[in-house]
GROMACS .gro file of C-alpha atoms in nm:
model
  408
    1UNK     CA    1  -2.066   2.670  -1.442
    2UNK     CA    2  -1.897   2.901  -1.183
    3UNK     CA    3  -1.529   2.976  -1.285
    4UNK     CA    4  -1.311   2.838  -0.948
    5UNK     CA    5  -1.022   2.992  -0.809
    6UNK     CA    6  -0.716   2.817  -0.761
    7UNK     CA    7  -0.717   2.747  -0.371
    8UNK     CA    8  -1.081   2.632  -0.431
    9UNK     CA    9  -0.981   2.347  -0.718
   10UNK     CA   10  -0.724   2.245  -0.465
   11UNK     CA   11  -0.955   2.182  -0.160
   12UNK     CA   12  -1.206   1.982  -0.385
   13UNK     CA   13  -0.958   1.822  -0.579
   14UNK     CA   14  -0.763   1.750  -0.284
   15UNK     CA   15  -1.029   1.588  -0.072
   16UNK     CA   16  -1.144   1.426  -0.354
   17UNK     CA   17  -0.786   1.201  -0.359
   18UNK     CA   18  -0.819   1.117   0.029
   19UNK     CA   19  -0.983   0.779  -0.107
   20UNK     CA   20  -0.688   0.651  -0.283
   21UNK     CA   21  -0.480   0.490  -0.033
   22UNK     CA   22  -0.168   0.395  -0.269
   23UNK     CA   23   0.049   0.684  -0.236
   24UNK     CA   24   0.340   0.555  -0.073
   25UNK     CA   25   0.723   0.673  -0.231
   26UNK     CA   26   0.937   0.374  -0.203
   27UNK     CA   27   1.119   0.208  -0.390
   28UNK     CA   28   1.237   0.448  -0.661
   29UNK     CA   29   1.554   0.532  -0.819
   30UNK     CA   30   1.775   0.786  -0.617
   31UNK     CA   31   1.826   1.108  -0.792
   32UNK     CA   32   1.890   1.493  -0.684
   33UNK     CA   33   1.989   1.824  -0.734
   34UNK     CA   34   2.308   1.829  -0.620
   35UNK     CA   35   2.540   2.041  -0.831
   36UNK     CA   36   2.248   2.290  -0.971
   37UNK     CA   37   2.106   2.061  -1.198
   38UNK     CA   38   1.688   2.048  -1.193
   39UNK     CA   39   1.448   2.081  -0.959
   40UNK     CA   40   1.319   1.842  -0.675
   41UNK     CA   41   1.507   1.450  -0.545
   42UNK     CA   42   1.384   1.170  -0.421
   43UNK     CA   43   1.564   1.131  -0.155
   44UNK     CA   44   1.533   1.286   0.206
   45UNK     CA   45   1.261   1.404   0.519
   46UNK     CA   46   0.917   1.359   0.361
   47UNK     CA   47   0.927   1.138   0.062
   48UNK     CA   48   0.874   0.764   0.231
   49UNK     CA   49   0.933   0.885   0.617
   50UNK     CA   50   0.625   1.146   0.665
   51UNK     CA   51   0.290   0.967   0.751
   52UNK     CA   52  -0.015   1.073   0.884
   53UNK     CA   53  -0.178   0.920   1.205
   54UNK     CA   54  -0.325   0.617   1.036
   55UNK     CA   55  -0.042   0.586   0.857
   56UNK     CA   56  -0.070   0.694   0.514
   57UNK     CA   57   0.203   0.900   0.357
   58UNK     CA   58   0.177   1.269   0.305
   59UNK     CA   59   0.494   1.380   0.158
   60UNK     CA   60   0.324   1.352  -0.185
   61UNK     CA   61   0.104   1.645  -0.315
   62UNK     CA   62  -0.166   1.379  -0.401
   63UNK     CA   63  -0.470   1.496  -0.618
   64UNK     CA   64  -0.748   1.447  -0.940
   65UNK     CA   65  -0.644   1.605  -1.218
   66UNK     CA   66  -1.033   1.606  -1.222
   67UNK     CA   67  -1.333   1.500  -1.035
   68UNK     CA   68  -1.577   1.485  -1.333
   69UNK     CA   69  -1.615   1.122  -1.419
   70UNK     CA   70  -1.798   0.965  -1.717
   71UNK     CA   71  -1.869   0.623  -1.509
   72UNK     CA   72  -2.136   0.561  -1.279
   73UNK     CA   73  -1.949   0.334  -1.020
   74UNK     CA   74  -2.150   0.273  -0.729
   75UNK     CA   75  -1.893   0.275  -0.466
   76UNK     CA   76  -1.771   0.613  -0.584
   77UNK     CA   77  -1.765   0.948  -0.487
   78UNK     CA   78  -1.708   1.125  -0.778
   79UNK     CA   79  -1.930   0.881  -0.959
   80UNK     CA   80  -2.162   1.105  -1.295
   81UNK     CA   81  -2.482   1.035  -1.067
   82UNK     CA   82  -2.292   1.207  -0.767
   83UNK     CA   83  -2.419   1.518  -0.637
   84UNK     CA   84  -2.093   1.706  -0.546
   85UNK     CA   85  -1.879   1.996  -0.626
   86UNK     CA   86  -1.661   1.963  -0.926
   87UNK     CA   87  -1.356   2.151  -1.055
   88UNK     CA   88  -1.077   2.057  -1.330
   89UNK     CA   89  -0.717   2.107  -1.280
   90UNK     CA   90  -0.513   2.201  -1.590
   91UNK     CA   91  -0.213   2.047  -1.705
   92UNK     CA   92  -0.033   2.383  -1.629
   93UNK     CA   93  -0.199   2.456  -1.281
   94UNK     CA   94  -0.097   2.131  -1.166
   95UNK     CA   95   0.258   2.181  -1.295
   96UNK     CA   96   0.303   2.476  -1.132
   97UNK     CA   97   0.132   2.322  -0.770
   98UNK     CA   98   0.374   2.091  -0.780
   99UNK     CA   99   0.666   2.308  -0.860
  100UNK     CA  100   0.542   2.581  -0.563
  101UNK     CA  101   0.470   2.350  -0.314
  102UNK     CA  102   0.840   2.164  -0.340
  103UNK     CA  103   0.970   2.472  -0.374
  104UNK     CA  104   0.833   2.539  -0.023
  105UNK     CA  105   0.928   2.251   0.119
  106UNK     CA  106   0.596   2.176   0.172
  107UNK     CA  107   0.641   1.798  -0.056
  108UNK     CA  108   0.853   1.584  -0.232
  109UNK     CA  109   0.694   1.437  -0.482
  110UNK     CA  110   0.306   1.373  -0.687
  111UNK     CA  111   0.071   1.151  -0.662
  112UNK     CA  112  -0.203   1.257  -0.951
  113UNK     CA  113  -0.506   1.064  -1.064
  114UNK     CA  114  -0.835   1.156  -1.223
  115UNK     CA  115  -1.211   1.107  -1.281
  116UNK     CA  116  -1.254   0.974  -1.688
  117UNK     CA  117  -1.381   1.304  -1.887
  118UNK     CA  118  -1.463   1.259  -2.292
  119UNK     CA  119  -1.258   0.950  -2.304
  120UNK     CA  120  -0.981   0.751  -2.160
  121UNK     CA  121  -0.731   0.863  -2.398
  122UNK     CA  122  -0.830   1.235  -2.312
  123UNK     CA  123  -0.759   1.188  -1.942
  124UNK     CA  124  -0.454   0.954  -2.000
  125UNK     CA  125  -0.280   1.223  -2.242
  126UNK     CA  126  -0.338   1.499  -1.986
  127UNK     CA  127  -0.176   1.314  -1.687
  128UNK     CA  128   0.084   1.165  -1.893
  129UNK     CA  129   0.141   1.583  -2.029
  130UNK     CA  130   0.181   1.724  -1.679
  131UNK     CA  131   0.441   1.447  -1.563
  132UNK     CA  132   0.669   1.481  -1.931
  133UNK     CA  133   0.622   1.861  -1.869
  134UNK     CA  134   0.760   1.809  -1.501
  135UNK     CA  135   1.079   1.644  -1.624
  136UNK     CA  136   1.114   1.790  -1.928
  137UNK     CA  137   1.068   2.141  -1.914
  138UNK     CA  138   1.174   2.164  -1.566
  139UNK     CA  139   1.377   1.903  -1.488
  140UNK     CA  140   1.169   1.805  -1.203
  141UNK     CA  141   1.358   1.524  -0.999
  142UNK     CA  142   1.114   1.455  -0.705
  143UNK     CA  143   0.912   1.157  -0.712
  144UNK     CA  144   0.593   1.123  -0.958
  145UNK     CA  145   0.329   0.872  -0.958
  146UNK     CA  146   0.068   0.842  -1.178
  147UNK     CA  147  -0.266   0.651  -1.190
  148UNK     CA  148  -0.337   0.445  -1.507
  149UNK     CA  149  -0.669   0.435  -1.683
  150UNK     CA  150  -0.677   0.090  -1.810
  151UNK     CA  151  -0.849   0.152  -2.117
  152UNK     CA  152  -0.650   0.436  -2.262
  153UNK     CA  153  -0.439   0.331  -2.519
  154UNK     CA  154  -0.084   0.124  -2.480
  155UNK     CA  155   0.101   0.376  -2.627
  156UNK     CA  156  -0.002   0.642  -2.344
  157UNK     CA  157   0.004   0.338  -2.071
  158UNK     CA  158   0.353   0.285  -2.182
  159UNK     CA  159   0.460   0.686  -2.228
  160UNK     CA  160   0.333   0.694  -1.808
  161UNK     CA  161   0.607   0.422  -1.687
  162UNK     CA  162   0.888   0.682  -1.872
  163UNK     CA  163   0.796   0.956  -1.681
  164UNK     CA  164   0.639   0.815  -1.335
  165UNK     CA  165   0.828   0.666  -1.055
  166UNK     CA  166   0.570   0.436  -0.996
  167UNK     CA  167   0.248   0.380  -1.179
  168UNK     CA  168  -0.046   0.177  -1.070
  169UNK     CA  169  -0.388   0.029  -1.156
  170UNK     CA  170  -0.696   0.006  -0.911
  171UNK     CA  171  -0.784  -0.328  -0.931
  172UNK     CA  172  -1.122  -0.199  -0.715
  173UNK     CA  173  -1.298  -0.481  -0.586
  174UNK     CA  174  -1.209  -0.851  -0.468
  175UNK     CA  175  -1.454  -1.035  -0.636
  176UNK     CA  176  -1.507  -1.059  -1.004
  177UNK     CA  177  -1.846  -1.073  -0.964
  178UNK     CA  178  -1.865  -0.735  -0.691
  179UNK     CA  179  -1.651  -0.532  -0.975
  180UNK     CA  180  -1.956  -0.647  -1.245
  181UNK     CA  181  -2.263  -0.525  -0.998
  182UNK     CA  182  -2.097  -0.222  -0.876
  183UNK     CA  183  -1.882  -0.070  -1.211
  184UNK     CA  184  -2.068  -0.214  -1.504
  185UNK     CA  185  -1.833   0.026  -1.715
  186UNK     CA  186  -1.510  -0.112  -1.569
  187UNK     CA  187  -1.382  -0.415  -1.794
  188UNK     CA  188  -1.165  -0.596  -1.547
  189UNK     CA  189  -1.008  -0.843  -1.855
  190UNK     CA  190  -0.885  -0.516  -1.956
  191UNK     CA  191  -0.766  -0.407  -1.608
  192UNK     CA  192  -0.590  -0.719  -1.596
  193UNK     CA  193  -0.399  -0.664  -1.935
  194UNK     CA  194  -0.261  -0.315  -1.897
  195UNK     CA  195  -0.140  -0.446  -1.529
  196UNK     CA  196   0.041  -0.731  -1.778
  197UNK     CA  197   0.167  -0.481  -2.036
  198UNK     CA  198   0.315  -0.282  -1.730
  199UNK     CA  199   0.514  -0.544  -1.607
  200UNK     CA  200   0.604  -0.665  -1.928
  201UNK     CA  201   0.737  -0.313  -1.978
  202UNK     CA  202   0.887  -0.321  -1.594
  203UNK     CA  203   1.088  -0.646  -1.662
  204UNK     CA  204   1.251  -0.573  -2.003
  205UNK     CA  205   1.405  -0.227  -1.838
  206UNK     CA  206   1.568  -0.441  -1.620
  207UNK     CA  207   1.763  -0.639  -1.845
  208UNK     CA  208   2.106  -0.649  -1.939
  209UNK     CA  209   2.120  -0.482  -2.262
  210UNK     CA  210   2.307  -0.593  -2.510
  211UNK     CA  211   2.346  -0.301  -2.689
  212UNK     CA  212   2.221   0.072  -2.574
  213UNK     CA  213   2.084   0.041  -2.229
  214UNK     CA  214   1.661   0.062  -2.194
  215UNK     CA  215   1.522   0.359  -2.069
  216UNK     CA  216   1.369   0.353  -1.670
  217UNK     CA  217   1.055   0.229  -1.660
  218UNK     CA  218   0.896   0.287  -1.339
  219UNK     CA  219   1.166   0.213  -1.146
  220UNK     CA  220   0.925   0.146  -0.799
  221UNK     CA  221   0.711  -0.083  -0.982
  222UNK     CA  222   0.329  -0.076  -1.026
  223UNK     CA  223   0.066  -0.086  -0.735
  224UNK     CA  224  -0.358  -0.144  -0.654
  225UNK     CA  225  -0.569  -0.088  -0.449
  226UNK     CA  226  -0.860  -0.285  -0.280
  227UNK     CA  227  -1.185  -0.167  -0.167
  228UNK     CA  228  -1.268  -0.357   0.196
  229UNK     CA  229  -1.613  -0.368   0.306
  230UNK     CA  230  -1.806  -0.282  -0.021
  231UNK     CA  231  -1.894  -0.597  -0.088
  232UNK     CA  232  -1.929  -0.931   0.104
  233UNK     CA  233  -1.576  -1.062   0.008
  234UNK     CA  234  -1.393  -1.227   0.307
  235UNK     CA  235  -1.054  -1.163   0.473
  236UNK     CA  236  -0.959  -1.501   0.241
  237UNK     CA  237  -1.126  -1.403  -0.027
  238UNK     CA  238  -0.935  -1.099  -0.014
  239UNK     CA  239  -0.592  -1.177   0.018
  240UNK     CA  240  -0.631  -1.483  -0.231
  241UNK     CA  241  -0.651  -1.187  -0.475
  242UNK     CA  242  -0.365  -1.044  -0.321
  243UNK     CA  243  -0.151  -1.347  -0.356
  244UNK     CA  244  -0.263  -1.402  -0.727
  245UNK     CA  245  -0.171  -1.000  -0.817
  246UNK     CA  246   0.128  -1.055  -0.634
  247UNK     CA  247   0.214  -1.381  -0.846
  248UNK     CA  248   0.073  -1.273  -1.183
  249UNK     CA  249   0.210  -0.911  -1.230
  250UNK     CA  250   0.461  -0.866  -1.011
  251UNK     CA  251   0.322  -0.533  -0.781
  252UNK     CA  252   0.523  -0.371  -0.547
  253UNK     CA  253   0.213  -0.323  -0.325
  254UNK     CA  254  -0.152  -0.426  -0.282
  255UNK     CA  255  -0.309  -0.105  -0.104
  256UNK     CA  256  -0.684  -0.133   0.124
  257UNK     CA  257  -0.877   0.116   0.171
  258UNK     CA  258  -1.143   0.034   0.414
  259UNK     CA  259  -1.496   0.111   0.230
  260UNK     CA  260  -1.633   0.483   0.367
  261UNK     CA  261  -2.036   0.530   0.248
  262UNK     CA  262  -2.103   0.834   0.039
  263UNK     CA  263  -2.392   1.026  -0.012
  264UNK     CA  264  -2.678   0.879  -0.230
  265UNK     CA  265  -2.500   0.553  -0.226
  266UNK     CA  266  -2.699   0.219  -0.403
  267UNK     CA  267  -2.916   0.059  -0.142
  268UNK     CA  268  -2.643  -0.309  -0.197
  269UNK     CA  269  -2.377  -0.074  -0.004
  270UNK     CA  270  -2.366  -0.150   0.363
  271UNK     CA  271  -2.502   0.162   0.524
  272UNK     CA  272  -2.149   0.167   0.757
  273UNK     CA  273  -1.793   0.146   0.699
  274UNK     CA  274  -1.588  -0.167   0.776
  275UNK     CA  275  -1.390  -0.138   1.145
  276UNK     CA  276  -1.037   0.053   1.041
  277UNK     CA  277  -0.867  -0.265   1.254
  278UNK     CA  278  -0.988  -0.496   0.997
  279UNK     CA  279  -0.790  -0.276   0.725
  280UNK     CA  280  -0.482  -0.232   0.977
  281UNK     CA  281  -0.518  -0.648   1.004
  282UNK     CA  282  -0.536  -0.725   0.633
  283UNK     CA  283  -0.193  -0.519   0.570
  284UNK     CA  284  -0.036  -0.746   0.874
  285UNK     CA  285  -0.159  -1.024   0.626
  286UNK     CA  286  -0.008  -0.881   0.360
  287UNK     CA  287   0.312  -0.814   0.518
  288UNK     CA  288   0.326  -1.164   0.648
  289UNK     CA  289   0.319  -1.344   0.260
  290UNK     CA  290   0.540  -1.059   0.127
  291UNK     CA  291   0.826  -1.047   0.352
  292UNK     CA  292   0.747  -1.397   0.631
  293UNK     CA  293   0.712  -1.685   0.412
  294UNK     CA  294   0.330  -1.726   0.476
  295UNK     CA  295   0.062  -1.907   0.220
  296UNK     CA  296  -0.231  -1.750   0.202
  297UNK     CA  297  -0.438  -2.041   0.347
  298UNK     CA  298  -0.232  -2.033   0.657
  299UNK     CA  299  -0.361  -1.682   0.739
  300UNK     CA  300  -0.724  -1.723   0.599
  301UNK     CA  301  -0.882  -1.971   0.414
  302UNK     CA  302  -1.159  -1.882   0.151
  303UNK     CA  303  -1.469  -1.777   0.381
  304UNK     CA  304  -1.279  -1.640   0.699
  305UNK     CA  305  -1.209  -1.356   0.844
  306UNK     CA  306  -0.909  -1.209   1.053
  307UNK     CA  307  -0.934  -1.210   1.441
  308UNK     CA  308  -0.929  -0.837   1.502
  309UNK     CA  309  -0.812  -0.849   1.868
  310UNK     CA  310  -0.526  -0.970   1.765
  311UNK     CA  311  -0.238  -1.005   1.476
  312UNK     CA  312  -0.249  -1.281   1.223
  313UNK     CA  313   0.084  -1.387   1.293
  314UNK     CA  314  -0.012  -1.435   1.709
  315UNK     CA  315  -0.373  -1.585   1.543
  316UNK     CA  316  -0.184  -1.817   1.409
  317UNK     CA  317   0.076  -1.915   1.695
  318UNK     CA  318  -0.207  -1.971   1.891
  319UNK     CA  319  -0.325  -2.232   1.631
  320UNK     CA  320  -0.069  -2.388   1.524
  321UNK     CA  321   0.097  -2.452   1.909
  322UNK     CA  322   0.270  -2.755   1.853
  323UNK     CA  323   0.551  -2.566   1.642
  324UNK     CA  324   0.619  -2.420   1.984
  325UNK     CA  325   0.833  -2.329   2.141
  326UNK     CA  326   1.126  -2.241   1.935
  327UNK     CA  327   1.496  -2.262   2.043
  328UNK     CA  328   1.606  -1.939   1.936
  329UNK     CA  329   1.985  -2.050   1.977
  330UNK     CA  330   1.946  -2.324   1.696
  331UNK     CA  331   1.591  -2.249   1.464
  332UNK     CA  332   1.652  -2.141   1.102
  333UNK     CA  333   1.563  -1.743   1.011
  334UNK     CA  334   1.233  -1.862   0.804
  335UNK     CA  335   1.157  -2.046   1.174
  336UNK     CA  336   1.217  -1.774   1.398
  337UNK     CA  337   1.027  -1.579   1.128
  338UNK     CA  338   0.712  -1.731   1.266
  339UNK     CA  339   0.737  -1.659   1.611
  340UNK     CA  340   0.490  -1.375   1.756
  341UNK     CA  341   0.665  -1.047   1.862
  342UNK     CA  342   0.976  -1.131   1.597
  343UNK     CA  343   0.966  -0.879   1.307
  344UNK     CA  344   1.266  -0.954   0.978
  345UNK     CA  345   1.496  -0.687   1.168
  346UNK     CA  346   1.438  -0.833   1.524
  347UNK     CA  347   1.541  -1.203   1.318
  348UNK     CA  348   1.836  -1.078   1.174
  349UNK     CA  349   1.945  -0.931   1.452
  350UNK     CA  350   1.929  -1.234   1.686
  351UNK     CA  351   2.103  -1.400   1.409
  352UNK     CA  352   2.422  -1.200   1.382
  353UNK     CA  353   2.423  -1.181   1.783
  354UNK     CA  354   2.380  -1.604   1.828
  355UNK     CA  355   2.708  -1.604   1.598
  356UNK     CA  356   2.924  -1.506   1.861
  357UNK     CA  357   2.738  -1.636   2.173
  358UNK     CA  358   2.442  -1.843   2.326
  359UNK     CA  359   2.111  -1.645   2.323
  360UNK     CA  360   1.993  -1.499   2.653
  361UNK     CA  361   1.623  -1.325   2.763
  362UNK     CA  362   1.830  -1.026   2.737
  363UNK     CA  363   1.967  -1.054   2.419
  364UNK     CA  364   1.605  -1.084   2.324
  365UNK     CA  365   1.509  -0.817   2.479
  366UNK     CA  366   1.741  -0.595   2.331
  367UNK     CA  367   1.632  -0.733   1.951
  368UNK     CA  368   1.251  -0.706   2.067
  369UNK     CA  369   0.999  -0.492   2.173
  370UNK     CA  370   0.796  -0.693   2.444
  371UNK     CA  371   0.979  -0.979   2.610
  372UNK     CA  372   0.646  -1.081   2.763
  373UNK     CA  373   0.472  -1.150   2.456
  374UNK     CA  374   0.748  -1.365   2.320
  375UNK     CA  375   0.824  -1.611   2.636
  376UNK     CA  376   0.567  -1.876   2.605
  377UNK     CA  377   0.748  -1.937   2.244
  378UNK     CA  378   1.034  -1.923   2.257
  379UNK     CA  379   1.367  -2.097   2.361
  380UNK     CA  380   1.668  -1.936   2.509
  381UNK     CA  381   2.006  -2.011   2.731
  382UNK     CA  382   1.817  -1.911   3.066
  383UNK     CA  383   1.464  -1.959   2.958
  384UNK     CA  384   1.236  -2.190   2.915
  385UNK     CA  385   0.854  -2.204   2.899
  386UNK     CA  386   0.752  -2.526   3.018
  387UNK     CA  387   0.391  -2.567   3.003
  388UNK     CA  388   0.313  -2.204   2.941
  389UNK     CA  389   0.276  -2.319   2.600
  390UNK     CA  390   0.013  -2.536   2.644
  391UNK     CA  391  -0.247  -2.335   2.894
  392UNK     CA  392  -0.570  -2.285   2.792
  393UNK     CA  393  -0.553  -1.916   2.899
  394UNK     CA  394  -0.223  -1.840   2.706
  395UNK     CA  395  -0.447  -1.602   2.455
  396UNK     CA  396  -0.583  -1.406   2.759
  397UNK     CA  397  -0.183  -1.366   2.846
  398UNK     CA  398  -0.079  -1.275   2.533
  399UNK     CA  399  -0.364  -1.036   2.373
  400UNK     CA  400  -0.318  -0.667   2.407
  401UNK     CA  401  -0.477  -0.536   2.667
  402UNK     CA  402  -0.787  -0.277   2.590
  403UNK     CA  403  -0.724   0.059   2.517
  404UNK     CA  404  -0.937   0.382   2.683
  405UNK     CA  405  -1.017   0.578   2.376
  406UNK     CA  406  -0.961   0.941   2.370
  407UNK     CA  407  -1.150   1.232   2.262
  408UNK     CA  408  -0.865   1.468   2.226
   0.00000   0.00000   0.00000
C-alpha cells in the first residue's frame, strides 16, 4: 500500500467523520488555562457556539482514527466490502493534529472515532491512548470526545469516560430487526450493556462521597446516534426508541443523521436519501419530550410520520384545538409550554414579566418572534381570538409560507 502524507490522511479521514452527526460540546465541566497551566479550555468562541449551515458543530477537530473496518455493515461507508481510499492515523499524528490545530485557533476540542481493525480491544486501546496522552503528557484542557466500541473490553470502556468529556455509543438503527439485516456483526444486547455500564459509571461520579471524592467521569454524559431513512422505521417508531434511550440510560442526546446512499450499497437501501426536513423535524420532536413535557404518542404514534410543512409542536396545536386558546395572563409554564411560537426562554420570560403586570400583544411580542403565528392561541389583556381558533383555514394562516430556493 502507498505510504500517505499527512494532509492526505486528514482529507480522507476527515471526510470519512462527516457521517457522524454527534459532535456537539455541551455540557462539560469548565476548565482553562488561565495562570500558564496546560494547554487548550473548554470554554469560549467555537466549542458549543460555531455551527455549520445545517447546523452541526465545527469547533471540534472531528475524525477516524481509521477508516479500515473489519465489519461489513451495509449502510456504511467505510464498510470491508467498500471500495474507497483508506489511511490510518497514529496515536501520535493525531496528538499532535489536535495540539496544532488549537494551537492555531483553528478548534477547541476532538471528536475521534474509528473503523474496527484486528479487534475491538485494538481500536479501543488506541483511542483511549491518544486522549490519556492529550491530558497527560500535555495537559490538554479542551474538550475530548470519544466514540465507544461496544465490544471492547469494560476496562478500556471505563478508562474512555476518565479521559473524554463526553463519550457515546451509536445505537445505529431504530429497529431491532433493521440493525440484524443490515450489521449482522453488530450485537445490539451488547450495545445496550456498555451504554448501561456507562451510566452506571456516569451516576456513581456524581455522588456524594463519603470518603475521597470519585474521579470525573464524562462529565457531558454519553450520546447516539440514529440512522433516518435506512430502513422503513417510522417517525414513531423512531422516537419511541428515543424515549426508551432517554429513560433507560440516561443520554444527554439522541443524534439523526438523515441516511446518504454510498457507492455499491445492498440493493434493501433506498436508492435516495430521506428529505433533510424530516431530520430537522425529528430533532423538533426530540426537543419537544426533552425540554416541553411531551409523550411520545402525542407527537407520533407507532406507524406515523411527522408533517414536514410544519413543526410538531404547531402539528399538534392544530390537533388538539380545543386546549385553545390559552390565557397567557393566568396558564401554568408546562401550559404555555404548549402553545405554537412559545420556546422555554420566550415562557420564562412572559412569566417574570406577568409578575408585575397584565400581559399585553406587546409584551408578547417582545418575548416572541412572530406575533402572527401565536394570535389564534393565545389569550392576552387586549387580545382575543374569537373564532380564529376554530376556522377551517387556520393551518393555511399559520404554515410558513414557501421559500424560493437559491442556487448561490
Amino acid at each position: 500500500m502507498a505510504v500517505l502524507d499527512l494532509k492526505r490522511k486528514l482529507a480522507i479521514l476527515s471526510d470519512a467523520a462527516k457521517y457522524d452527526a454527534s459532535c456537539a460540546s455541551s455540557g462539560t465541566a469548565k476548565r482553562d488555562s488561565v495562570g500558564g497551566r496546560g494547554v487548550g479550555s473548554t470554554e469560549g468562541m467555537g466549542i458549543c457556539h460555531a455551527y455549520a449551515p445545517d447546523g452541526r458543530c465545527i469547533s471540534l477537530l472531528k475524525i477516524l482514527l481509521t477508516n479500515f473496518c473489519v465489519y461489513d455493515c451495509a449502510y456504511c461507508v467505510n464498510r470491508v466490502s467498500s471500495n474507497v481510499p483508506r489511511a490510518r492515523f497514529s496515536v501520535q499524528e493525531v496528538v499532535d493534529l489536535t495540539l496544532g490545530f488549537y494551537k492555531r485557533n483553528y478548534i477547541e476540542g476532538l471528536f475521534l472515532s474509528s473503523g474496527i481493525i484486528q479487534s475491538a480491544d485494538y481500536t479501543m486501546e488506541a483511542l483511549v491512548r491518544v486522549a490519556r496522552t492529550l491530558r497527560q503528557d500535555h495537559d490538554f484542557r479542551g474538550y475530548i470526545h470519544l466514540k465507544l466500541i461496544p465490544e471492547a473490553s469494560p476496562e478500556l470502556v471505563n478508562e474512555a469516560g476518565l479521559w473524554a468529556d463526553r463519550v457515546s455509543i451509536n445505537i445505529e438503527l431504530p429497529k431491532d430487526e433493521s440493525l440484524a439485516a443490515f450489521a449482522p456483526e453488530k450485537d445490539l444486547a451488547g450495545i445496550k450493556r456498555s451504554m448501561g455500564k456507562v451510566r452506571l459509571s456516569i451516576d456513581a461520579a456524581k455522588e456524594p462521597a463519603r470518603t475521597a471524592a470519585a474521579p470525573s467521569y464524562a462529565p457531558a454524559g454519553q450520546s447516539t446516534q440514529m440512522i433516518v431513512g435506512a430502513d422503513a422505521a417510522s417517525d414513531g417508531e423512531i422516537l419511541a426508541r428515543s424515549a426508551s434511550l432517554y429513560g433507560a440510560y440516561g443520554l444527554r442526546r439522541v443524534y439523526y443523521s438523515a441516511f446518504s446512499p454510498i457507492p455499491d450499497a445492498a440493493a434493501a437501501l433506498p436508492p435516495v436519501k430521506p428529505p433533510l426536513m424530516r431530520e430537522h423535524r425529528l430533532y423538533q420532536a426530540d426537543w419537544l419530550m426533552r425540554f416541553y413535557g411531551f409523550e411520545r404518542e402525542e407527537i407520533a404514534r407507532t406507524g406515523e410520520n411527522l408533517d414536514l410543512a410544519i413543526d410538531p409542536k404547531l402539528a399538534w396545536a392544530l390537533k388538539h384545538r380545543g386546549e385553545f386558546p390559552v390565557d397567557l395572563n393566568l396558564a401554568d409554564r408546562e401550559r404555555l409550554l404548549r402553545v405554537p411560537g412559545l420556546g422555554v426562554k420566550s415562557v420564562d420570560k412572559l412569566i417574570e414579566v406577568r409578575r408585575y403586570k397584565r400581559l399585553r400583544l406587546e409584551d408578547v411580542k417582545r418575548a416572541a418572534r412572530s406575533v402572527e403565528k401565536l394570535k389564534p392561541f393565545i389569550v392576552v389583556a387586549d387580545w382575543t381570538p374569537g373564532a380564529l381558533t376554530d376556522k377551517a383555514d387556520l393551518r393555511a394562516r399559520v404554515e410558513p409560507p414557501p421559500e424560493q430556493l437559491r442556487l448561490f
